[in-house]
Amino acid sequence: MPPGTRRATPAGQPPPERAISRKPTIDDVAARSGVGRTTVSRVLNNGPNVSAKLRARVQEAVDALGYQVNIQARFLAGGNSRTVALICAAELDLEPNSYYQSALEVGALRACTQLGLHLITHAAVQDDPRGVEEVVALVEERRCDGVVLTPPFADDTRLIDALVARGCAVACVSPGDATGARVPGVGMDDERAGYDLAAHLLALGHRRFGFIRGREGHRSAESRFDGVMRALAEARLDPADVADARGNFTFMSGKDLLPTLLSAAARPTAVVCANDDTAAGALFAAHQLGIDVPGALSIVGFDDTPVSAIVWPPLTTVHQPIREMSFRAVEMLAEALKTPGEAQSPVHEYIAHTVVSRRSTGRPELEALPIAATGR
């Protein structure tokens, strides 16, 4: 055989084994299975006119080579970029939790860029009775192939059912139990995060607690409160020694409600806030009242937003992997879009959280709390 030539491989037989040091391509799959790349593409896309025997041979080559479909190339080759909508909450009378929403957008955008998807974002007014119709109309008007729902829309079974009925793929960030049983979701284990944060405070010696809660009905915030209460119950503390007040995730709710907690009969030495914005407001109120933090009062939050590191003292908080959660939610949609028309598996994934200890927490020194702060 002349130099530089190769022995032809009989049709239907795999070529001799050779090492592929680079990432395998569709041409490698075609060569190994002894068919054309068009046939491989038809098999990968569940196309017609391919025998079961040929499909099995192509799939065997895919498995042997570890070939993975390039989703971006698949979408772009079809002449269109699939559209994904990220639905976030808005409340007209309150300042937005800007970092939370922007972090969700960044994570979703990064995933869409990698996967060849087009992202649109929409802020819908929560508790609006027309909210479901508004989101559905947006999906139909923009021809969205998938939707990422964030709280509280991630807890709305009526909205999810309406979207699924229209053939739209859905993934949720921090879904509740009812919605998590319908579609895939990803989040932080909020109950465990509350437990871990309370355990940190208990280890410092705190035995009297306050909690500024989140918006009523917000599942993640309620789970955080439940986790705190579970840790206190395991420490055999009386629930009556926990003063709580209903907030709404804003700076002002922390500022306005801290004095209320400090006037409780069992005056807290540690205050847990449903998020960092609320904790920053509580810290501001403490400064106004002349309360030493953490000497007289420890204050903690959730989310590990940028504000938690720049206030004084910096806030102890729970790092919530917000960008990672929205990134993973988009990946879940991309997986669903590979097999349109098939029911989505309601898989729920947790991404690990961490307690970030900073200078807003310390051992309790109740006598250092000014009497004036209690209103007595």
XYZ file of C-alpha atoms in Angstrom:
376
model
C 0.000 0.000 0.000
C 1.510 3.388 -0.970
C 2.615 5.663 1.882
C 0.003 8.140 3.092
C -2.983 5.969 2.187
C -5.369 4.197 4.537
C -7.133 0.867 4.159
C -10.831 1.410 3.488
C -13.221 0.250 6.192
C -16.035 -1.995 4.918
C -19.451 -0.361 5.182
C -21.149 -1.019 8.490
C -17.950 -1.872 10.334
C -16.206 0.459 12.788
C -12.762 1.738 11.837
C -9.688 0.523 13.730
C -9.368 1.934 17.256
C -7.368 5.121 17.464
C -6.902 7.588 20.251
C -8.896 10.805 20.090
C -7.077 13.307 22.266
C -9.420 16.154 21.433
C -13.126 16.476 22.193
C -15.005 13.987 19.944
C -17.088 15.422 17.125
C -20.074 14.250 15.143
C -17.630 13.191 12.391
C -15.860 10.899 14.870
C -19.205 9.305 15.707
C -19.971 8.885 11.999
C -16.579 7.292 11.338
C -16.855 4.894 14.256
C -20.386 3.788 13.398
C -19.657 3.566 9.638
C -22.427 5.950 8.549
C -22.650 9.486 7.266
C -22.814 12.517 9.566
C -26.349 13.215 8.289
C -27.474 9.853 9.609
C -25.799 10.537 12.973
C -27.566 13.896 13.163
C -30.883 12.238 12.364
C -30.354 9.700 15.159
C -29.328 12.357 17.710
C -32.381 14.421 16.872
C -34.779 11.446 16.933
C -35.425 11.868 13.228
C -37.425 9.467 11.040
C -36.291 6.831 8.519
C -33.567 5.255 10.658
C -33.730 1.565 11.545
C -33.515 0.409 15.139
C -30.309 -1.494 14.315
C -28.663 1.620 12.896
C -29.796 3.739 15.818
C -28.251 1.252 18.227
C -24.961 1.307 16.303
C -24.786 5.120 16.352
C -25.680 5.230 20.039
C -22.974 2.692 20.781
C -20.437 4.960 19.072
C -21.724 7.976 20.991
C -21.308 6.133 24.292
C -17.893 4.729 23.437
C -16.494 8.126 22.438
C -18.221 10.095 25.192
C -19.696 12.409 22.568
C -21.973 15.186 23.839
C -24.336 17.174 21.684
C -23.366 20.821 21.272
C -26.702 22.389 22.205
C -25.671 25.836 21.002
C -24.671 24.523 17.582
C -27.904 22.527 17.348
C -30.093 25.549 18.041
C -28.156 27.897 15.760
C -28.038 25.349 12.945
C -31.826 25.341 12.978
C -31.819 29.015 12.087
C -33.300 30.166 15.352
C -32.225 30.771 18.916
C -34.574 29.339 21.514
C -35.966 31.971 23.869
C -36.020 31.646 27.647
C -37.864 34.041 29.950
C -36.734 34.804 33.494
C -39.699 35.925 35.616
C -38.880 37.943 38.746
C -41.136 39.615 41.291
C -41.895 43.312 41.553
C -43.842 45.160 44.225
C -44.853 48.671 43.256
C -44.904 50.140 46.758
C -41.532 48.814 47.902
C -37.927 49.222 46.858
C -36.681 46.211 44.883
C -34.200 43.678 46.178
C -31.904 44.756 43.362
C -28.965 42.459 44.074
C -31.068 39.307 44.252
C -32.701 40.040 40.906
C -29.489 41.129 39.200
C -27.686 37.997 40.431
C -30.489 35.857 39.003
C -30.163 37.701 35.690
C -26.371 37.294 35.578
C -26.548 33.552 36.210
C -29.301 33.011 33.645
C -27.543 35.158 31.038
C -24.272 33.262 31.444
C -26.046 29.952 30.954
C -27.982 31.207 27.924
C -24.795 32.524 26.331
C -23.091 29.160 26.716
C -26.093 27.176 25.515
C -27.086 29.315 22.541
C -30.327 30.517 24.100
C -31.844 33.987 24.008
C -32.832 35.468 27.393
C -35.564 37.948 28.173
C -36.335 39.129 31.703
C -39.646 40.296 33.029
C -40.648 41.734 36.407
C -44.243 40.818 37.220
C -46.205 42.341 40.085
C -46.673 39.736 42.792
C -50.156 39.152 44.198
C -51.711 40.699 41.095
C -54.789 38.567 40.311
C -53.943 38.998 36.636
C -50.371 37.794 37.163
C -50.847 34.360 35.605
C -52.486 35.824 32.505
C -49.724 38.441 32.233
C -46.918 35.892 32.254
C -48.745 33.531 29.891
C -49.394 36.405 27.473
C -45.699 37.326 27.553
C -44.685 33.739 26.813
C -47.088 33.532 23.884
C -46.204 36.961 22.479
C -42.445 36.389 22.652
C -42.751 32.719 21.676
C -40.759 31.565 24.675
C -39.625 27.956 24.643
C -38.851 27.894 28.350
C -39.472 29.886 31.520
C -37.488 30.219 34.744
C -39.796 31.143 37.617
C -38.419 32.742 40.781
C -40.189 33.278 44.132
C -43.040 33.784 44.689
C -43.995 32.703 41.147
C -42.018 29.504 41.704
C -44.746 28.555 44.215
C -47.671 29.244 41.863
C -49.082 25.909 40.716
C -51.753 27.602 38.573
C -49.116 29.498 36.617
C -46.935 26.425 36.145
C -49.876 24.324 34.949
C -50.871 27.050 32.474
C -47.355 27.218 31.026
C -46.928 23.444 30.788
C -50.328 23.142 29.090
C -48.996 25.426 26.356
C -45.976 23.217 25.771
C -43.551 25.534 27.541
C -40.648 24.051 29.504
C -40.497 25.338 33.100
C -37.791 25.335 35.761
C -38.103 26.947 39.182
C -35.670 28.677 41.505
C -36.449 27.840 45.152
C -39.776 26.087 44.482
C -42.210 24.932 47.127
C -43.245 21.313 47.642
C -46.338 21.534 45.429
C -44.561 23.093 42.459
C -41.448 20.997 42.973
C -43.584 17.930 42.359
C -44.556 19.253 38.923
C -41.396 20.597 37.263
C -37.641 20.622 37.922
C -36.236 23.130 40.374
C -33.052 24.216 42.073
C -32.414 26.125 45.255
C -30.704 26.389 48.587
C -31.879 24.302 51.525
C -33.380 27.305 53.343
C -34.508 25.335 56.370
C -31.039 23.924 56.864
C -29.517 27.372 56.299
C -31.676 28.806 59.092
C -30.692 25.921 61.328
C -26.972 26.434 60.644
C -27.161 30.176 61.271
C -28.961 29.648 64.588
C -26.405 26.980 65.545
C -23.663 29.573 64.979
C -25.394 31.979 67.365
C -26.059 29.267 69.945
C -22.378 28.324 69.895
C -21.559 31.935 70.794
C -23.771 31.653 73.876
C -26.999 33.337 72.739
C -30.201 32.079 74.330
C -32.715 34.867 73.543
C -33.530 35.527 69.926
C -35.451 37.891 67.697
C -36.433 37.204 64.105
C -37.543 39.775 61.511
C -39.412 37.612 59.057
C -39.868 37.978 55.327
C -42.948 38.670 53.316
C -45.922 36.563 54.396
C -46.339 33.434 52.300
C -42.774 33.543 50.972
C -41.778 29.882 51.252
C -37.996 30.404 51.435
C -38.290 32.948 54.228
C -40.683 30.758 56.179
C -38.311 27.819 55.797
C -35.459 29.919 57.194
C -37.570 30.740 60.238
C -38.482 27.060 60.632
C -34.802 26.123 60.573
C -33.969 28.643 63.282
C -36.803 27.350 65.448
C -35.679 23.740 64.966
C -32.173 24.606 66.173
C -33.566 26.419 69.208
C -35.872 23.502 70.011
C -32.939 21.104 69.902
C -31.159 23.435 72.333
C -34.256 23.110 74.569
C -35.057 26.794 74.475
C -38.573 28.029 75.134
C -40.258 29.270 71.909
C -41.646 32.101 74.044
C -38.090 33.437 74.237
C -38.178 34.149 70.477
C -39.620 37.545 69.566
C -40.625 37.773 65.911
C -42.092 40.468 63.692
C -43.324 40.382 60.101
C -41.130 42.270 57.638
C -40.953 42.402 53.849
C -37.274 41.953 52.915
C -36.575 45.698 52.859
C -34.114 47.973 54.657
C -37.009 49.922 56.172
C -38.608 46.837 57.681
C -35.368 46.108 59.542
C -35.017 49.715 60.670
C -38.625 49.991 61.842
C -38.999 46.594 63.504
C -35.799 46.284 65.510
C -37.076 48.574 68.335
C -40.221 46.426 68.514
C -38.158 43.294 69.065
C -36.016 44.984 71.715
C -39.126 45.895 73.701
C -40.128 42.233 74.092
C -40.293 40.792 77.600
C -37.509 38.363 76.688
C -35.207 40.956 75.165
C -33.108 39.273 72.437
C -29.333 39.281 72.362
C -29.341 38.108 68.734
C -31.613 39.157 65.883
C -31.958 37.033 62.763
C -33.229 38.815 59.652
C -34.821 37.133 56.643
C -32.340 38.746 54.251
C -29.368 41.110 54.203
C -31.348 44.237 53.273
C -33.469 43.781 56.397
C -30.357 43.087 58.484
C -28.734 46.290 57.205
C -31.831 48.207 58.303
C -31.739 46.576 61.741
C -28.062 47.467 62.038
C -28.853 51.088 61.163
C -31.540 51.173 63.863
C -29.094 49.750 66.392
C -26.635 52.542 65.607
C -29.407 55.123 66.030
C -30.255 53.669 69.442
C -26.634 53.658 70.570
C -26.497 49.862 70.774
C -23.086 48.267 70.403
C -23.029 45.574 67.724
C -21.979 42.889 68.471
C -21.207 43.674 72.120
C -24.813 44.210 73.125
C -26.621 42.753 70.137
C -25.685 40.366 67.333
C -27.421 40.832 63.958
C -27.373 38.345 61.080
C -28.927 38.076 57.631
C -29.245 35.799 54.611
C -27.962 35.887 50.997
C -24.430 37.344 51.361
C -25.221 40.310 49.136
C -22.562 43.021 48.585
C -24.166 45.253 51.232
C -23.405 42.659 53.907
C -19.670 43.212 53.488
C -19.639 47.042 53.324
C -21.837 48.025 56.295
C -20.251 48.424 59.720
C -19.753 46.060 61.290
C -19.873 43.663 58.316
C -22.780 41.253 58.605
C -22.623 37.599 59.444
C -24.878 35.975 56.863
C -25.626 32.860 54.847
C -24.144 32.765 51.371
C -26.923 31.846 48.960
C -25.573 30.759 45.539
C -28.040 32.892 43.579
C -26.194 33.023 40.256
C -25.476 29.307 40.365
C -29.157 28.574 40.965
C -30.426 30.517 37.947
C -27.595 29.102 35.815
C -28.643 25.574 36.720
C -32.318 26.367 36.106
C -31.487 27.402 32.528
C -29.484 24.194 32.085
C -32.580 22.267 33.170
C -34.585 24.049 30.483
C -31.946 23.251 27.864
C -32.183 19.587 28.791
C -35.964 19.686 28.429
C -35.695 21.401 25.031
C -33.694 18.461 23.683
C -36.851 16.355 23.795
C -39.776 18.719 23.167
C -43.166 17.308 23.989
C -41.907 14.954 26.672
C -42.999 15.476 30.271
C -40.319 17.055 32.454
C -38.973 15.079 35.369
C -39.671 16.989 38.623
C -36.120 16.765 39.938
C -35.210 19.126 42.776
C -31.560 19.978 43.326
C -29.903 21.788 46.217
C -26.767 23.901 45.828
C -24.688 24.130 48.991
C -24.851 27.197 51.238
C -22.269 28.426 53.744
C -22.431 30.516 56.914
C -20.185 33.558 56.461
C -19.027 34.748 59.887
C -18.226 38.455 60.119
C -18.037 41.059 62.871
C -21.758 41.610 63.503
C -21.848 38.558 65.786
C -20.165 37.908 69.113
C -20.766 36.592 72.607
C -23.798 38.210 74.312
C -23.255 41.008 76.830
C -26.816 41.904 77.752
C -25.833 44.485 80.349
C -24.286 46.602 77.595
C -27.716 47.265 76.016
C -28.926 50.833 76.771
C -32.128 50.891 78.820
C -33.477 53.608 76.507
C -33.446 51.141 73.618
C -36.149 49.056 75.267
C -38.551 51.918 75.864
C -38.644 51.098 79.624
